[in-house]
XYZ file of C-alpha atoms in Angstrom:
332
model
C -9.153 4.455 26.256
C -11.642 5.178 23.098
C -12.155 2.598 21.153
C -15.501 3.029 19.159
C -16.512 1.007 15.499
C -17.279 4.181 13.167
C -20.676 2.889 12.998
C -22.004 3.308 16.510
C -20.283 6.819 16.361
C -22.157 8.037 13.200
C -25.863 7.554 13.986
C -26.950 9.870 10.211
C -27.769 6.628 8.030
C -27.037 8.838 5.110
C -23.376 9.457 6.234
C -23.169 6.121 6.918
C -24.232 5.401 3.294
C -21.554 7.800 2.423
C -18.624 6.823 4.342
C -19.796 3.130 3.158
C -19.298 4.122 -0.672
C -16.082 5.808 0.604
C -14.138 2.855 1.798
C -15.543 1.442 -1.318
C -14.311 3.471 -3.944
C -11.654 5.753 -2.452
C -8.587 5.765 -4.832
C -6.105 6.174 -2.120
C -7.462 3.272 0.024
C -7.321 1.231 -3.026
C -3.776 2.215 -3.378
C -3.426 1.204 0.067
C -4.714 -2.067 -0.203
C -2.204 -3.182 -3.141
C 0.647 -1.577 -0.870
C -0.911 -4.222 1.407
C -0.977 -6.908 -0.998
C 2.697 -6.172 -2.687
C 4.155 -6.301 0.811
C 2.528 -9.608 1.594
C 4.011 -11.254 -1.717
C 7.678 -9.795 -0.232
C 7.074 -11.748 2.730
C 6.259 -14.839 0.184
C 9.729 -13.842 -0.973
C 11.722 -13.812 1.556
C 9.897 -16.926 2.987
C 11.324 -18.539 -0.097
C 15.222 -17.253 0.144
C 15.546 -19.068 3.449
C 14.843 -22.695 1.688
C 16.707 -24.437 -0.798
C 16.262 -23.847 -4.556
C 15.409 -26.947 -6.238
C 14.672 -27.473 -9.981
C 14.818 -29.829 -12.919
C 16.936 -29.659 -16.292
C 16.416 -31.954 -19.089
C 19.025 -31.290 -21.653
C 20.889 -32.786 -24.756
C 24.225 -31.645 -26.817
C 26.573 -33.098 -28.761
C 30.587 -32.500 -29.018
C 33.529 -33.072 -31.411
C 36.873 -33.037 -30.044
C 39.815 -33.078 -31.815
C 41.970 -36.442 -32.242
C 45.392 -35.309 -31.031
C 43.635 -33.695 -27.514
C 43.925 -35.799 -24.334
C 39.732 -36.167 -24.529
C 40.277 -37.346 -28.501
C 42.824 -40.082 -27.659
C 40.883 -40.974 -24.584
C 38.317 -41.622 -26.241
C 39.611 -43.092 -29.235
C 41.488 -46.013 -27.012
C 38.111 -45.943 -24.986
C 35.543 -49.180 -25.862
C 31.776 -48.934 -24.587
C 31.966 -52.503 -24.703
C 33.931 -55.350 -26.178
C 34.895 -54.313 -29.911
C 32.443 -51.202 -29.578
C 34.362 -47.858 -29.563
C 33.510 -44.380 -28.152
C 30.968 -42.859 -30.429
C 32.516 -39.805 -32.875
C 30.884 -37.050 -32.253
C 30.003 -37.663 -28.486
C 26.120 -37.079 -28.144
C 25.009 -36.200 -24.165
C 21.786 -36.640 -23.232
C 21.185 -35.505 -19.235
C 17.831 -35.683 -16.689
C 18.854 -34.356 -13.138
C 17.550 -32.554 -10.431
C 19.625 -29.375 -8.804
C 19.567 -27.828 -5.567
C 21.511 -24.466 -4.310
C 21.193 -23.527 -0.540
C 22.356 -21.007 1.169
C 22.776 -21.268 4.788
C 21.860 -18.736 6.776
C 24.784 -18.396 9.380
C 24.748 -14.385 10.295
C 20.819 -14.590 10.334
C 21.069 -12.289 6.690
C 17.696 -14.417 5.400
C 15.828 -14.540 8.629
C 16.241 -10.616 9.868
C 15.480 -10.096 5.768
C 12.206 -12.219 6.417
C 11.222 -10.065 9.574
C 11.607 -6.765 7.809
C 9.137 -7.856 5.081
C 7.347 -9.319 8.338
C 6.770 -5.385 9.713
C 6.889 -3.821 6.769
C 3.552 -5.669 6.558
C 2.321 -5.067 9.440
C 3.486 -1.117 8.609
C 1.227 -1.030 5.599
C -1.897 -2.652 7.301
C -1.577 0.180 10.189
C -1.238 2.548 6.890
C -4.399 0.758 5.892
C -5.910 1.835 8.944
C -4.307 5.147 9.166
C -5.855 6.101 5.857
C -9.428 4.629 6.594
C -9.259 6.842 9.636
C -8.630 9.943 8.103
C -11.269 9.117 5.253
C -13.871 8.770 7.489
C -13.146 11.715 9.459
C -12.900 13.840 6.342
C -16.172 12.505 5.054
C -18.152 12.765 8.135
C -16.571 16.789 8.778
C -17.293 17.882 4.913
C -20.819 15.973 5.385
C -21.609 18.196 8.737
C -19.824 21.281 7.387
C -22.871 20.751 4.282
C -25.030 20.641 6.684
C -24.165 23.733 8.563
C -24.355 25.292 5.303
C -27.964 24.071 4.130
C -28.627 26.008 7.548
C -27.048 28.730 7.279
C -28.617 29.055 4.149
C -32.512 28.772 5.601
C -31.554 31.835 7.956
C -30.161 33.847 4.740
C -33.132 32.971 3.048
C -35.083 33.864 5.855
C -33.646 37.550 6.194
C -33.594 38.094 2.930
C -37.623 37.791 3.301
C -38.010 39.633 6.552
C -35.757 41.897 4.629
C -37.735 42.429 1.247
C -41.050 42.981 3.676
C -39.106 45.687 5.870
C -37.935 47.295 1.669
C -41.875 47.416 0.893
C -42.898 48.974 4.239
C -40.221 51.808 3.567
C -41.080 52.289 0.161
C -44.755 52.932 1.113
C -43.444 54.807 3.885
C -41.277 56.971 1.239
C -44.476 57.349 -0.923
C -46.674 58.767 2.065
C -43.412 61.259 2.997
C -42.933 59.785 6.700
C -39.619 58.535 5.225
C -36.321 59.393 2.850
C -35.239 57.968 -0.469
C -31.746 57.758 2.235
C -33.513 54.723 3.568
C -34.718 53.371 1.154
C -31.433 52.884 -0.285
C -30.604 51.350 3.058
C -32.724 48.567 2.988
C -32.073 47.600 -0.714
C -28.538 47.833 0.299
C -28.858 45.092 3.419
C -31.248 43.115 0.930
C -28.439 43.615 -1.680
C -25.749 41.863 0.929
C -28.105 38.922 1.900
C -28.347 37.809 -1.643
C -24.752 37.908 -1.994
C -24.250 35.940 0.878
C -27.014 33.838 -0.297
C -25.082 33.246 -3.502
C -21.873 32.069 -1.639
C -23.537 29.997 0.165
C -24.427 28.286 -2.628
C -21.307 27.989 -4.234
C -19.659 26.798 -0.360
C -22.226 23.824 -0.828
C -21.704 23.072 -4.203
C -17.900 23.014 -3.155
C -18.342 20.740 -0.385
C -20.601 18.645 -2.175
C -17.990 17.957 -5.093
C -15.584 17.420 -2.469
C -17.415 14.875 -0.757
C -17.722 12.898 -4.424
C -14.306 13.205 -4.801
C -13.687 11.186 -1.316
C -16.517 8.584 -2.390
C -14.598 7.940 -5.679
C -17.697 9.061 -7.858
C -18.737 11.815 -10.488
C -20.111 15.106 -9.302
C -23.469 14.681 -7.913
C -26.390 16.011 -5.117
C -25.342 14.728 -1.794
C -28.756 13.181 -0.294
C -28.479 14.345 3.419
C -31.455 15.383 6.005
C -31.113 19.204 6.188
C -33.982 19.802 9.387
C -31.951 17.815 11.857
C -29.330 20.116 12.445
C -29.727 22.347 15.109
C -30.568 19.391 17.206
C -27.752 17.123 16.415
C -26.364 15.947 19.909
C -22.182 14.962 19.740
C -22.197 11.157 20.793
C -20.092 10.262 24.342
C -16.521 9.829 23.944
C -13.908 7.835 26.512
C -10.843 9.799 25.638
C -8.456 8.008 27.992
C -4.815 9.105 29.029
C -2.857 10.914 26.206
C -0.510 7.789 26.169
C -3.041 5.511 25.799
C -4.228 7.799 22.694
C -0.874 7.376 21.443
C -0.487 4.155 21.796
C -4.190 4.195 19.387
C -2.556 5.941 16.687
C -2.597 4.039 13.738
C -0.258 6.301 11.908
C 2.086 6.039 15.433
C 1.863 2.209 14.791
C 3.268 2.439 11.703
C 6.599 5.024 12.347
C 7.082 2.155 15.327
C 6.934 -0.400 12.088
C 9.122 1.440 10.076
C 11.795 1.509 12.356
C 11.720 -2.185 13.173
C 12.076 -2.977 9.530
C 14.783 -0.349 9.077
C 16.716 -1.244 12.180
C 16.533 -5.110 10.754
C 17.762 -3.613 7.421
C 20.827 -2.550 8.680
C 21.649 -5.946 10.457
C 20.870 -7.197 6.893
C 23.122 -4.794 4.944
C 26.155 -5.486 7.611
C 25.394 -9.205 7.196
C 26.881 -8.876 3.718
C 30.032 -7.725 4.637
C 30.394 -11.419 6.159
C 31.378 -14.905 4.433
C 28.561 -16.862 2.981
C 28.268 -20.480 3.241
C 26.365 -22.015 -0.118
C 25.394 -26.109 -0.503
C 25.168 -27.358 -4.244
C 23.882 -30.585 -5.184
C 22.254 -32.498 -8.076
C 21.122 -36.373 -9.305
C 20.156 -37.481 -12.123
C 20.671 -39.685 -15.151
C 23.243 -38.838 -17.844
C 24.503 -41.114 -21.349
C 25.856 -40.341 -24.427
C 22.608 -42.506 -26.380
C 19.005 -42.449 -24.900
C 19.278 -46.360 -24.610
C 22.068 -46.064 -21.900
C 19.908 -43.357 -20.205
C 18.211 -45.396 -17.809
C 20.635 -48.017 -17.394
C 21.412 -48.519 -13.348
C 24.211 -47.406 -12.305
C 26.243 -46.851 -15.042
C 23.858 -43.651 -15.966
C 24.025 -42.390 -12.868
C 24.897 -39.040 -11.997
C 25.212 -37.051 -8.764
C 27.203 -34.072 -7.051
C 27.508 -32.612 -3.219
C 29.539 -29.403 -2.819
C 29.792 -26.651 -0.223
C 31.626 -22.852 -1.098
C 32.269 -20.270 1.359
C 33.052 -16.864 -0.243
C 33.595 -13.839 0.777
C 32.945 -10.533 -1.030
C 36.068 -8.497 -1.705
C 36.087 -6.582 -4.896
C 32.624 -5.521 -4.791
C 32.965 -4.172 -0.979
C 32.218 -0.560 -1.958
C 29.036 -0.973 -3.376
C 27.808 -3.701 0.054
C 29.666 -0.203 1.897
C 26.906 1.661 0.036
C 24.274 -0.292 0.501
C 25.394 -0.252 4.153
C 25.250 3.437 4.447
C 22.070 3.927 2.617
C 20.220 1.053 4.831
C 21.783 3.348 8.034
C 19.816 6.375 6.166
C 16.511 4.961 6.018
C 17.559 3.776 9.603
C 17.535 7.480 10.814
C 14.785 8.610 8.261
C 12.463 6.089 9.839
């Protein structure tokens, strides 16, 4: 099976100069690259869903209840300590740390994680896909100029051999061995060369803006060695079996990708349709006056709870996400 580095292919230093400034500059391959990057953040982000959420809240507030409420005459009857009442309004001053987990029982997180997983992978062999195809497009336009810069010499050439054969008939004409018929001939076939001459010209200027377009750069002469044509040898190639050349395909790579991801999208999108087990919990220190705040353990605060739910009023849109994730499923 072929597998060859572009640079022991492509012996022409100038095209290698070229398809250097390519991969350099190339606005699509840039593109690429942050497709590359935005996909690896997503994997960041799913990373993150499957471990708990922890954070800390500082926070203060202060409430007035009304006398004649169960919390007013609680209070009221309430002492902090011997002959000290229950302050009026109640101040609440709170430091804590929280933490929300959910567990992942139907594997929603994990197949969530390996989706963003090939979806990576998808974009690097898009990478690939795309640096292919650049270079291939460089190196054809740069060979296609060059077939034109000769194609151009043998015009040129003609057109000279051409304009000599004109003067030998016009002298020819002038001594009466000849018509004005040929004459008119000869100017006619000189006529056409220029013409072609002239397209020619605008083929290479054409290919040359193209070729600045692929390197990412402003209109400019492409530097290239026009004598070295006609003796331009194709380098050895190891084609292999065609599933082997398959298997190669960057662009195959990815579609294979794709359908991983979507196939692990689906399994996602179902997962939803299932109960989902969440884990709450939170410590911290909590007083109605910052001089009880860190008083042990009477300022002490702390919660453990667990909540299964279960979506049921909001089924149709899960049902739509279901059906779309089973249409990217086919698509892919």
């Amino acid at each position: 099976m072929s597998n060859i580095v572009w640079r022991n292919f492509y012996k022409d230093p100038n095209l290698v100069n070229l398809i250097d400034t390519a991969l350099k500059n190339n606005q699509e391959l840039q593109i690429t690259l942050q497709e590359i990057e935005i996909a690896k953040n997503d994997i960041r982000v799913r990373k993150g869903a499957l471990l708990p959420k922890v954070g800390i809240g500082v926070g203060t507030g202060v409430e007035k209840v009304g006398r004649y409420t169960s919390q007013g005459a609680g209070d009221a009857s309430t002492e902090i300590m011997p002959g000290k009442e229950m302050p009026d309004p109640l101040k609440d001053f709170k430091l804590a740390a929280y933490a929300n987990w959910e567990v992942d029982i139907w594997k929603k997180l994990r197949n969530s994680k390996k989706a963003a997983i090939s979806r990576y992978l998808s974009t690097v062999e898009g990478k690939n896909f795309v640096i292919t195809s650049l270079i291939s497009e460089v190196a054809n336009s740069y060979y296609e100029l060059l077939a034109y810069d000769s194609q151009l010499d043998i015009v040129r050439q003609n057109i000279a051999l051409q304009t000599n054969a004109l003067g030998i008939v016009k002298i020819q004409k002038e001594a009466a061995r000849t018509t004005e018929l040929a004459v008119q001939k000869f100017q006619a076939e000189v006529m056409a060369s220029k013409s072609m001459e002239f397209e020619i010209l605008q083929n290479i200027k054409e290919t040359e803006n193209r070729i600045n377009f692929l390197l990412g750069r402003y209109p400019q002469e492409i530097l290239r060695n026009k004598s070295n044509f006609l003796s331009l040898l194709p380098s050895a190639v190891n084609s292999g079996i065609p599933s082997q050349l398959l298997a190669n395909r960057p662009d195959v790579k990815q579609a294979e990708l794709e359908l991983t991801a979507a196939k692990l999208d689906v399994k996602v999108a179902r997962a939803e349709f299932y109960p989902s087990l969440d884990i709450s919990a939170a410590i911290g220190l909590q007083a109605f006056k910052t001089s009880y705040l860190f008083t042990f353990p009477e300022s002490v605060l702390y919660s453990l709870a667990g909540d299964i739910a279960a979506p049921l009023i909001n089924r149709n849109a899960i049902k739509a996400e279901f059906y779309n994730a089973n249409a990217r499923q086919l698509q892919a």
